[in-house]
Coordinates of C-alpha atoms in Angstrom, one line a residue:
X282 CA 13.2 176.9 -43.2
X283 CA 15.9 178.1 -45.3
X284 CA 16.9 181.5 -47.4
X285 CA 18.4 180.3 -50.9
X286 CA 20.9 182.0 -53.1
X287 CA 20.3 181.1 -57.0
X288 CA 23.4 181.4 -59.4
X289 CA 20.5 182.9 -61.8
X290 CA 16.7 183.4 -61.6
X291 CA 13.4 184.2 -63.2
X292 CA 12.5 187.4 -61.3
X293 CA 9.5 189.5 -63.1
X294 CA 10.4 188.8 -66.4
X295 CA 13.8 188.6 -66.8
X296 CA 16.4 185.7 -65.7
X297 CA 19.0 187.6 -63.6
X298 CA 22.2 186.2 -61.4
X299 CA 22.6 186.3 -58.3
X300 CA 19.4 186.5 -56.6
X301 CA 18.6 186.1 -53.0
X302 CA 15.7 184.8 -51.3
X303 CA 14.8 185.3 -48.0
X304 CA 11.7 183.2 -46.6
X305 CA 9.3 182.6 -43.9
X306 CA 6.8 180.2 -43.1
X307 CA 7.2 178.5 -46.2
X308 CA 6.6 182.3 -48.2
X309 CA 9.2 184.3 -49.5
X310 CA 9.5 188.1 -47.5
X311 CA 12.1 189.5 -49.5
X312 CA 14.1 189.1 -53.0
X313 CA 17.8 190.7 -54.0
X314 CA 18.7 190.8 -57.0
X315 CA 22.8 190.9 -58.1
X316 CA 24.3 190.3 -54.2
X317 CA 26.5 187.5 -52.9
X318 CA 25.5 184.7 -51.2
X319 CA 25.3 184.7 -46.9
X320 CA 26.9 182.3 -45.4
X321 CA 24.2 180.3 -43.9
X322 CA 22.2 180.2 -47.5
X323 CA 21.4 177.6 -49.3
X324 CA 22.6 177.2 -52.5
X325 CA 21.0 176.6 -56.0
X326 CA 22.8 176.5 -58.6
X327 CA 21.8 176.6 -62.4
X328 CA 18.6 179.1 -63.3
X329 CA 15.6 178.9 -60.9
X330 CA 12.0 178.9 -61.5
X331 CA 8.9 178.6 -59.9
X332 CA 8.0 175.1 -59.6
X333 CA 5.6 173.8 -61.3
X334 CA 1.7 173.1 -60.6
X335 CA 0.5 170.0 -61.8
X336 CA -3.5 170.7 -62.7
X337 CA -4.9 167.1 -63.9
X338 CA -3.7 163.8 -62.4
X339 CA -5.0 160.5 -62.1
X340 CA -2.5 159.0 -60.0
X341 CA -3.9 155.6 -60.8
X342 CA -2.7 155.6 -64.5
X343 CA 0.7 155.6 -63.9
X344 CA 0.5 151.5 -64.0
X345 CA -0.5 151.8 -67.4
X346 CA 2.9 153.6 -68.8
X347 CA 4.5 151.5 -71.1
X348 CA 1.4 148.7 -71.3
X349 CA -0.9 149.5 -73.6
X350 CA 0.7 150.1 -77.1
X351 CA 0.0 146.9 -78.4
X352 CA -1.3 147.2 -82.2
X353 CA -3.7 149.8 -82.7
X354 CA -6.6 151.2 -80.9
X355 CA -8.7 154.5 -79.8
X356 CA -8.9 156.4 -76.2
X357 CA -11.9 153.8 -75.9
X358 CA -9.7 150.5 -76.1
X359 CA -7.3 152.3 -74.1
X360 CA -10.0 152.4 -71.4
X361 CA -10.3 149.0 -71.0
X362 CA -6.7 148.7 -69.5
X363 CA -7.8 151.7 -67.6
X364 CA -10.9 150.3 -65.8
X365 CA -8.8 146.5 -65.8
X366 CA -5.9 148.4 -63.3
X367 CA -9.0 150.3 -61.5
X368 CA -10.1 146.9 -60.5
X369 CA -7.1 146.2 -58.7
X370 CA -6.7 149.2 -56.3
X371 CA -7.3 149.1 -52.6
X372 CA -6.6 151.6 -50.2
X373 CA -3.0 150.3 -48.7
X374 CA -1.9 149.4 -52.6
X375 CA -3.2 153.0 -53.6
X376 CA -1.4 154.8 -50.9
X377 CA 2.0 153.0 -51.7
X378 CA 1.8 154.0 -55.7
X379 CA 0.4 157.4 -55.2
X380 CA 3.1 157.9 -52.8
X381 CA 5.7 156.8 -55.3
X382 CA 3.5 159.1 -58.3
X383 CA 4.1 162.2 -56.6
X384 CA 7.5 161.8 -55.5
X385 CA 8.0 161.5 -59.2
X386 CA 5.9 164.9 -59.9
X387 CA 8.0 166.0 -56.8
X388 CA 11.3 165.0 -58.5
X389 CA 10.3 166.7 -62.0
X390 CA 9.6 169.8 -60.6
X391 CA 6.2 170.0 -59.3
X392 CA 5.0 171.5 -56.1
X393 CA 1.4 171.2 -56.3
X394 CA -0.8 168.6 -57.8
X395 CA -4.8 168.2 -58.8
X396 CA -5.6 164.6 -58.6
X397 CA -9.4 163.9 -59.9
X398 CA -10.2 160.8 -58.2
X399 CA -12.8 159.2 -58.4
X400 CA -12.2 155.6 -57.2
X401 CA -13.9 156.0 -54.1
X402 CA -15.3 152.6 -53.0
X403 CA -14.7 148.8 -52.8
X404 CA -15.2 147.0 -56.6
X405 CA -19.2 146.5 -56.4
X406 CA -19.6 149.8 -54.9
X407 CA -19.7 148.9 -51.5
X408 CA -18.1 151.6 -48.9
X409 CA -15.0 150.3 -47.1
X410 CA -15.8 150.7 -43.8
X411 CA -13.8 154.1 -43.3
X412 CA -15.8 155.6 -46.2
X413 CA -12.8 157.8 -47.2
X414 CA -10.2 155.3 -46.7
X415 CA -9.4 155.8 -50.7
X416 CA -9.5 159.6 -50.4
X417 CA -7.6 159.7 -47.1
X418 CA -5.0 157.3 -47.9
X419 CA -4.5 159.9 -51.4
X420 CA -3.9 162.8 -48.9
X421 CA -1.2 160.7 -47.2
X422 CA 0.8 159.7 -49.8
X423 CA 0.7 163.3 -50.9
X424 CA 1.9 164.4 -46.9
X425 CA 4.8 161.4 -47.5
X426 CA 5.7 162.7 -50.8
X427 CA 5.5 166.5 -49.8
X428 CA 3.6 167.8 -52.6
X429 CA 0.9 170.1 -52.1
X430 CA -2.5 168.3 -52.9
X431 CA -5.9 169.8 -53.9
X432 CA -8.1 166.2 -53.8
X433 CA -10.8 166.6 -56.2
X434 CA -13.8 164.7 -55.4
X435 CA -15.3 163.3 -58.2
X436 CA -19.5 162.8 -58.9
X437 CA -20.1 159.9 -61.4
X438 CA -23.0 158.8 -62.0
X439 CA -23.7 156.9 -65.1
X440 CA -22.2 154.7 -67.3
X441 CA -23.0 156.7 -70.1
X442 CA -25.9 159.5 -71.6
X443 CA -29.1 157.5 -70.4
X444 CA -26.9 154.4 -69.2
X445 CA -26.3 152.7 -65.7
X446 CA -22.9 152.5 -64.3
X447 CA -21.2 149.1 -65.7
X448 CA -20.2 147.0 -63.4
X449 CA -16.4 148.1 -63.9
X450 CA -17.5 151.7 -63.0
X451 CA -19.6 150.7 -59.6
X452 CA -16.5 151.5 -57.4
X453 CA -16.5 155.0 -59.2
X454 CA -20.3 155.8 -58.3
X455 CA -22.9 157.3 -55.5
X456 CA -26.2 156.9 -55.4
X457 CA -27.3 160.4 -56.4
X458 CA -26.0 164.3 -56.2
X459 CA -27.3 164.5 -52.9
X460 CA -25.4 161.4 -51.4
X461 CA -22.4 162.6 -53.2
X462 CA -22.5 166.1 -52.0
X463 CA -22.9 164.6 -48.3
X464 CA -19.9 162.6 -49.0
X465 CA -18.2 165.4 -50.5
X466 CA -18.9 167.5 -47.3
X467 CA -17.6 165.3 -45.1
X468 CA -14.6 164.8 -46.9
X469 CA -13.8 167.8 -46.8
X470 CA -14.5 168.6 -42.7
X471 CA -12.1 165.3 -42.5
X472 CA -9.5 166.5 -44.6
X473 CA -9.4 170.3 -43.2
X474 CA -8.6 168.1 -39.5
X475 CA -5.8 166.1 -40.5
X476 CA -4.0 167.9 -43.1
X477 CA -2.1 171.5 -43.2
X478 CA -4.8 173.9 -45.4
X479 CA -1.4 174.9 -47.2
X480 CA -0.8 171.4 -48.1
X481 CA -3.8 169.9 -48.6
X482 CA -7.4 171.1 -49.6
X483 CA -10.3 169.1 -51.3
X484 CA -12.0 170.4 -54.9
X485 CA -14.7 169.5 -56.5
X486 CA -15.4 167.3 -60.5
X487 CA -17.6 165.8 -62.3
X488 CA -16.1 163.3 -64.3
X489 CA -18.0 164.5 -67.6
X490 CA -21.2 165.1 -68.9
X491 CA -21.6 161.3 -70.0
X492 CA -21.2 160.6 -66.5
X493 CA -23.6 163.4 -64.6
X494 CA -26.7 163.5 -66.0
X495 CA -28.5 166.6 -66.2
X496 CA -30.5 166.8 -63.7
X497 CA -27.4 166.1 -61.6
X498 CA -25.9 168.9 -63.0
X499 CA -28.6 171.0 -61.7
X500 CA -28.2 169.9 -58.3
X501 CA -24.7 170.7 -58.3
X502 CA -25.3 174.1 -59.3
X503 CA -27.4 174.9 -56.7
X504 CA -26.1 173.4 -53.5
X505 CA -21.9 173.0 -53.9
X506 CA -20.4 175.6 -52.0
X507 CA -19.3 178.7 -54.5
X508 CA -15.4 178.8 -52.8
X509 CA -14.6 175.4 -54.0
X510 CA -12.8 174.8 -57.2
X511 CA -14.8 172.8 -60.0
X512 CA -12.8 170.6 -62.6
X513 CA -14.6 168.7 -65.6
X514 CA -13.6 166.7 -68.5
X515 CA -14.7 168.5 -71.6
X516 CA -15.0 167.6 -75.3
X517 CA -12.4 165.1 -75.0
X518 CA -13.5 163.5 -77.8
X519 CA -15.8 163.8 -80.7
X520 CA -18.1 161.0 -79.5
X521 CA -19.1 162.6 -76.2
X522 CA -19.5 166.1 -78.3
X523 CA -21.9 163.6 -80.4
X524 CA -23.9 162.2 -77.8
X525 CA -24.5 165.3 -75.6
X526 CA -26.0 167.4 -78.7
X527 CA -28.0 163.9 -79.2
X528 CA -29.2 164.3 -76.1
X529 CA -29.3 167.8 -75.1
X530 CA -29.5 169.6 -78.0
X531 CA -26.4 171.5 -77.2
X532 CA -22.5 170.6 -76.4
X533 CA -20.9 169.8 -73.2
X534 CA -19.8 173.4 -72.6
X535 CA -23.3 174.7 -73.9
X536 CA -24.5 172.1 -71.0
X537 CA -22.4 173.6 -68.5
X538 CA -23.5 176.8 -69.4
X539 CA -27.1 176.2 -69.0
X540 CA -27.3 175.3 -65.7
X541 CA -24.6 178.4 -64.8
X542 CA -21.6 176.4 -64.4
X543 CA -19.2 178.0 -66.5
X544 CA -17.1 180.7 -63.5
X545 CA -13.6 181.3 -63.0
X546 CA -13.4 178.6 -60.6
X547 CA -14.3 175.7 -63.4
X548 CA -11.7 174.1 -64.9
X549 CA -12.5 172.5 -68.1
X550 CA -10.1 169.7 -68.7
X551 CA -8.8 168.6 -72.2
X552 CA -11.3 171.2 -74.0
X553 CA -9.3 169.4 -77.3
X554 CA -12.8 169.4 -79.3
X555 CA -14.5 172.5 -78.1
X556 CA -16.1 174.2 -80.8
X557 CA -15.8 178.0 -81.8
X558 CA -18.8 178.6 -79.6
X559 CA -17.8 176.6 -76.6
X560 CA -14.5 178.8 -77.3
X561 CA -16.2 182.1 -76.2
X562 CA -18.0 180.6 -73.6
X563 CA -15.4 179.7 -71.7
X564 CA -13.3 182.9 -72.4
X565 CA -15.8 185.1 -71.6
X566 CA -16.3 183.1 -67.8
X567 CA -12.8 182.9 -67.1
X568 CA -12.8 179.5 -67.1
X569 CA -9.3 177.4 -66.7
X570 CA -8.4 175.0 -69.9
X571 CA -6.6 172.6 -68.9
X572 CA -4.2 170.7 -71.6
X573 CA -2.8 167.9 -71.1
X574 CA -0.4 168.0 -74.3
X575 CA 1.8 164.4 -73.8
X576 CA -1.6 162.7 -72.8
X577 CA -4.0 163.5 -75.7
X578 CA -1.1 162.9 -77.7
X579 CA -0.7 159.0 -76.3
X580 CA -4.4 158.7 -76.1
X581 CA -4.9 160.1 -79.9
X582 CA -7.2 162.7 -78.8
X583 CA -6.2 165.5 -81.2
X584 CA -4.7 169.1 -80.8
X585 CA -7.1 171.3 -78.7
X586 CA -7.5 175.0 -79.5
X587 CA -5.4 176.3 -77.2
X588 CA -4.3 179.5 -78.7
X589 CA -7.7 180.3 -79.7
X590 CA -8.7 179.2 -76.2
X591 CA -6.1 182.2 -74.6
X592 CA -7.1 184.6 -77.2
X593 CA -10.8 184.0 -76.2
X594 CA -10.0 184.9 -72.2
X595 CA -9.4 181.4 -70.7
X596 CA -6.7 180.8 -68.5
X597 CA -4.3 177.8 -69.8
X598 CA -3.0 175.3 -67.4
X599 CA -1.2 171.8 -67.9
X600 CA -1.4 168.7 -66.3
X601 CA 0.1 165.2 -66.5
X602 CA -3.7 163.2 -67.2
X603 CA -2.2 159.2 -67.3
X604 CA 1.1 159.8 -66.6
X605 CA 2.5 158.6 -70.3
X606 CA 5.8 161.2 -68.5
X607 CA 5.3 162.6 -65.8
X608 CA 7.5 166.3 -67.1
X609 CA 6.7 170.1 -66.6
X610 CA 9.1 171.3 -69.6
X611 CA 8.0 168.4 -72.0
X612 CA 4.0 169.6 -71.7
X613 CA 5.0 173.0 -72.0
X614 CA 7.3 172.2 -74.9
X615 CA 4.4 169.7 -76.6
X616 CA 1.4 172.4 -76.1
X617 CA 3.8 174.6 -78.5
X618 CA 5.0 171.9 -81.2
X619 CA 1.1 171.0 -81.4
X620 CA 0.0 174.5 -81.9
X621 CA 3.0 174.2 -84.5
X622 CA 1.9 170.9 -86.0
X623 CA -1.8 172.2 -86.1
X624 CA -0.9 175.5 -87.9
X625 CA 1.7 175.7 -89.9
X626 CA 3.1 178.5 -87.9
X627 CA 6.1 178.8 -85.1
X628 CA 6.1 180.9 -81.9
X629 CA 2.2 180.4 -81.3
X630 CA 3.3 180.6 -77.2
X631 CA 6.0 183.0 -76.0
X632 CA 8.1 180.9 -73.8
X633 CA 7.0 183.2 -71.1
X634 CA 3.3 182.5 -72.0
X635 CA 4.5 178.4 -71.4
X636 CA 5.7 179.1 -67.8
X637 CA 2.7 180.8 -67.2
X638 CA 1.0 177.9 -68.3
X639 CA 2.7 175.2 -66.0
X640 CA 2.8 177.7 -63.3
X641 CA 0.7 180.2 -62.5
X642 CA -2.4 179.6 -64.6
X643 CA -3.8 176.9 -62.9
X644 CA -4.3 179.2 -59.5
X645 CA -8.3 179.7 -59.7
X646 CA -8.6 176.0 -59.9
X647 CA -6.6 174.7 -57.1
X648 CA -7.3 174.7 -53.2
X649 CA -3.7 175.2 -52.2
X650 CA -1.5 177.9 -53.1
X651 CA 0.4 178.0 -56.5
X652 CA 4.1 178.9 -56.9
X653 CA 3.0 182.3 -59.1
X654 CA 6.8 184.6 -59.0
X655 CA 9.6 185.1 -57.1
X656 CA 8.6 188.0 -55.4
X657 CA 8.0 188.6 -52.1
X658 CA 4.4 187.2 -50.6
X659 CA 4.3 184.4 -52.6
X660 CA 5.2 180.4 -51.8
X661 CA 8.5 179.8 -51.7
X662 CA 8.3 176.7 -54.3
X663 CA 11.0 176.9 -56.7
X664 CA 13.1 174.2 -59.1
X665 CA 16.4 175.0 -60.1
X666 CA 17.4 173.3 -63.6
X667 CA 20.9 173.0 -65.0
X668 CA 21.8 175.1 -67.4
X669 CA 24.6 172.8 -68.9
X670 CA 23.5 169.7 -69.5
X671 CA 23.7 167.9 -73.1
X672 CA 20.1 169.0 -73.7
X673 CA 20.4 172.6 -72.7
X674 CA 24.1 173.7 -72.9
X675 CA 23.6 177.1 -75.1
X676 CA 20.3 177.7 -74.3
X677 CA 18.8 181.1 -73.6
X678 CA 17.8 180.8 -70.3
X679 CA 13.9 181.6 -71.0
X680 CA 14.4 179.2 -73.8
X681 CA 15.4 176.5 -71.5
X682 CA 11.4 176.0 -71.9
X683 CA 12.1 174.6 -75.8
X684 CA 15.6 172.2 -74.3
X685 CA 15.1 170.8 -70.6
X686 CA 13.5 168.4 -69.2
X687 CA 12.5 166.6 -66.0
X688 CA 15.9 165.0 -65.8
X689 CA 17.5 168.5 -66.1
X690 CA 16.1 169.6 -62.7
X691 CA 18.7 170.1 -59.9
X692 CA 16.9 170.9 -57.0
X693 CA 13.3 171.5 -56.0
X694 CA 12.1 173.6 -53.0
X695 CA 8.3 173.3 -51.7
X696 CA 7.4 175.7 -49.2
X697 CA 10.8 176.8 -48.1
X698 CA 12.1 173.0 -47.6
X699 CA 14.8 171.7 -50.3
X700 CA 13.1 168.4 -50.7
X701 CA 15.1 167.1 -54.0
X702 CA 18.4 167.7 -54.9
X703 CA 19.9 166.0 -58.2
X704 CA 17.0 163.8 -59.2
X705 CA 16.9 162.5 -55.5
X706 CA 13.7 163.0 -52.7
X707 CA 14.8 164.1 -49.6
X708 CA 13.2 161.6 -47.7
X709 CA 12.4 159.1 -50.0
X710 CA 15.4 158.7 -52.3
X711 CA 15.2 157.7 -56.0
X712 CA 11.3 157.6 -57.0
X713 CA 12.2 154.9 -59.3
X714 CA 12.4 152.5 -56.9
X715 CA 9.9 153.3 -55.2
X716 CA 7.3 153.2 -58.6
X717 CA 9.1 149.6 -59.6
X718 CA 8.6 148.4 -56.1
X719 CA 4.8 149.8 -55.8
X720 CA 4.2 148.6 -59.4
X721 CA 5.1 144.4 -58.5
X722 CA 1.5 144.9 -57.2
X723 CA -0.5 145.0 -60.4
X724 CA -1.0 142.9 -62.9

């Protein structure tokens, strides 16, 4: 463990200089603000923030950056490629990319990451013979890499409102609620033995409401644990808003609230076609949206309501999705620019409101703890980010939000450790190589 000295820093709500941290256990105990550096301190230079908390990851996606922009399409040809690269996974080949993943989160200033997996057996549907081997070997790569991982379980059930599971999507499937809340159980006995609760902790999804039937939903409601964070994808697009008022007579978030799971522990993920309703609903539980801005602008998704979605009461928090960059500033910086686009109107998110976003707002939803302030009592996860590069030379310092990117971050700290320093892991070294060398694996 290490005390820092930052050459500047976000404290409260200002960026001041000279700041010293002093740390414990991974949690900073005290902060100074205008003092010189001791001499055992180490040193960050540029402006320092906390780092940034990743709320929606598929790890898996990251071998489809860069492959699937040939001629047009929708989010339903993109899926093809999706469920073509699910096909190839196995536990050893899934441990090496995910490894490789979050050392790129790592690198772009992320300390903590939500990966919805749902992968979870051999293609067919079979169980490998460890039946958490998938899960397991995702908890590793996380341990290797040093991020802090909340491993979100995922039910999925059907291949559609009223449809089996096709036969890409058997891997992705259990036999009923029950079966999957056993499974889910003791996961998450296995993982609490092997893995520091700070670093790793195991959440719950449901991969949508075209993939849980009702009656699953139900079940859910009534038997998983109340303490364990809940993540969805919601209203992603208008053809699942379509077939669930088809069906149910209502919309996914009118689903959700039916059966009572709309809390402050839920995090409803995309939200981008959530109706005014839907809106209230999940403002008035204090419910999590979370955006995932680069994403559902590769994928074609549309601009969700985010705006409306904070003004409502709904936390806001921002995740990387399928990897098209893998960036904390460039989300914060495209949730604004679509609010922009969408409106007509500039300044629809405070810079301060943005940080908030990649930082702080996705606390209710994650099992580990969230770099929220540099203050004392909380994590000791920070990223320092250079205040002089070609991007962000003249920058206002809380403006750095609207100028840097992932390649502008100097140094990361996660839990009092300086694990990156100038775009390079710690133990690891450049994740580049380490994502080209995992990625000679799939087709």
């Amino acid at each position: 463990m290490s005390d820092f000295w930052c050459e500047a820093a976000l404290v409260g709500a200002e960026v001041v200089s000279g700041v010293r941290l002093e740390t414990r256990g991974g949690t900073i105990t005290s902060v100074a603000a205008g003092v010189q550096p001791q001499s055992s301190d180490r040193i960050l230079g540029g402006v320092v923030f906390p780092a940034a908390a990743n709320a929606h990851s598929h790890a898996f996606h990251r071998i489809l950056r860069g492959r699937t922009h040939e001629g047009r399409g929708d989010f339903w040809v993109w899926r093809e490629h999706m469920y073509r690269a699910a096909a190839e996974l196995t536990p050893a080949k899934y441990e090496k990319l995910a490894t490789a993943v979050f050392a790129e989160m790592v690198v772009a200033g992320f300390s903590s990451v939500a990966e919805f997996h749902y992968v979870h057996h051999k293609p067919g549907g079979m169980p490998y013979s460890e039946p958490h081997a998938m899960e397991l070997a995702l908890a590793r790569a996380a341990a290797t890499a040093g991020i802090r991982l909340t491993l979100l379980d995922t039910l999925y059930l059907a291949g559609g409102i009223g449809a089996p599971l096709g036969p890409e999507q058997l891997r992705f499937g259990d036999a009923n609620a029950q079966a999957w809340l056993e499974r889910f159980a003791s996961l998450r006995d296995m993982v609490a033995q092997q893995f520091p609760p700070e670093m790793a902790g195991v959440g719950a999804a449901l991969h949508s409401v075209r993939a849980v039937p009702e009656e699953a939903l139900a079940a859910i409601a009534g038997h998983l644990p109340t303490d364990i964070p809940l993540h969805i994808h919601v209203s992603e697009q208008p053809a699942e808003n379509q077939a669930c008022l088809e069906a149910y007579g209502v919309t996914p978030t009118g689903l959700l609230s039916r059966h009572g799971l709309l809390s402050g522990r839920l995090a409803a993920v995309h939200a981008t076609h959530v109706t005014p309703e839907d809106i209230h609903l999940l403002g008035a539980a204090g419910a999590t949206a979370v955006l995932c801005p680069s994403t559902e602008a590769d994928l074609a998704d549309g601009i969700g309501p985010a705006r409306e979605l904070s003004d409502a009461g709904a936390n806001l928090a921002l995740g990387t999705d399928q990897h098209a960059s893998i960036d904390p500033w460039l989300e914060m910086r495209t949730l604004e620019y679509g609010e922009r686009l969408g409106s007509g109107q500039r300044g629809r998110f405070r810079p301060q409101e943005l940080l908030r976003a990649a930082t702080v707002g996705a606390t209710a939803v994650m099992a580990t703890p969230i770099a929220t302030a540099l203050e004392a009592g909380a994590v000791c996860d920070l990223m320092a980010v250079d205040p002089e590069s070609v991007r962000t030379a003249g920058s206002k310092p809380l403006q750095l939000v609207f100028s840097a990117i992932a390649g502008d971050v100097t140094a990361v700290v996660i839990a009092g450790e300086l694990v990156v320093s100038h775009g390079e892991h710690a133990r690891l070294g450049r994740p580049g190589r380490l994502l080209a060398d995992a990625l000679k694996e799939f087709s």
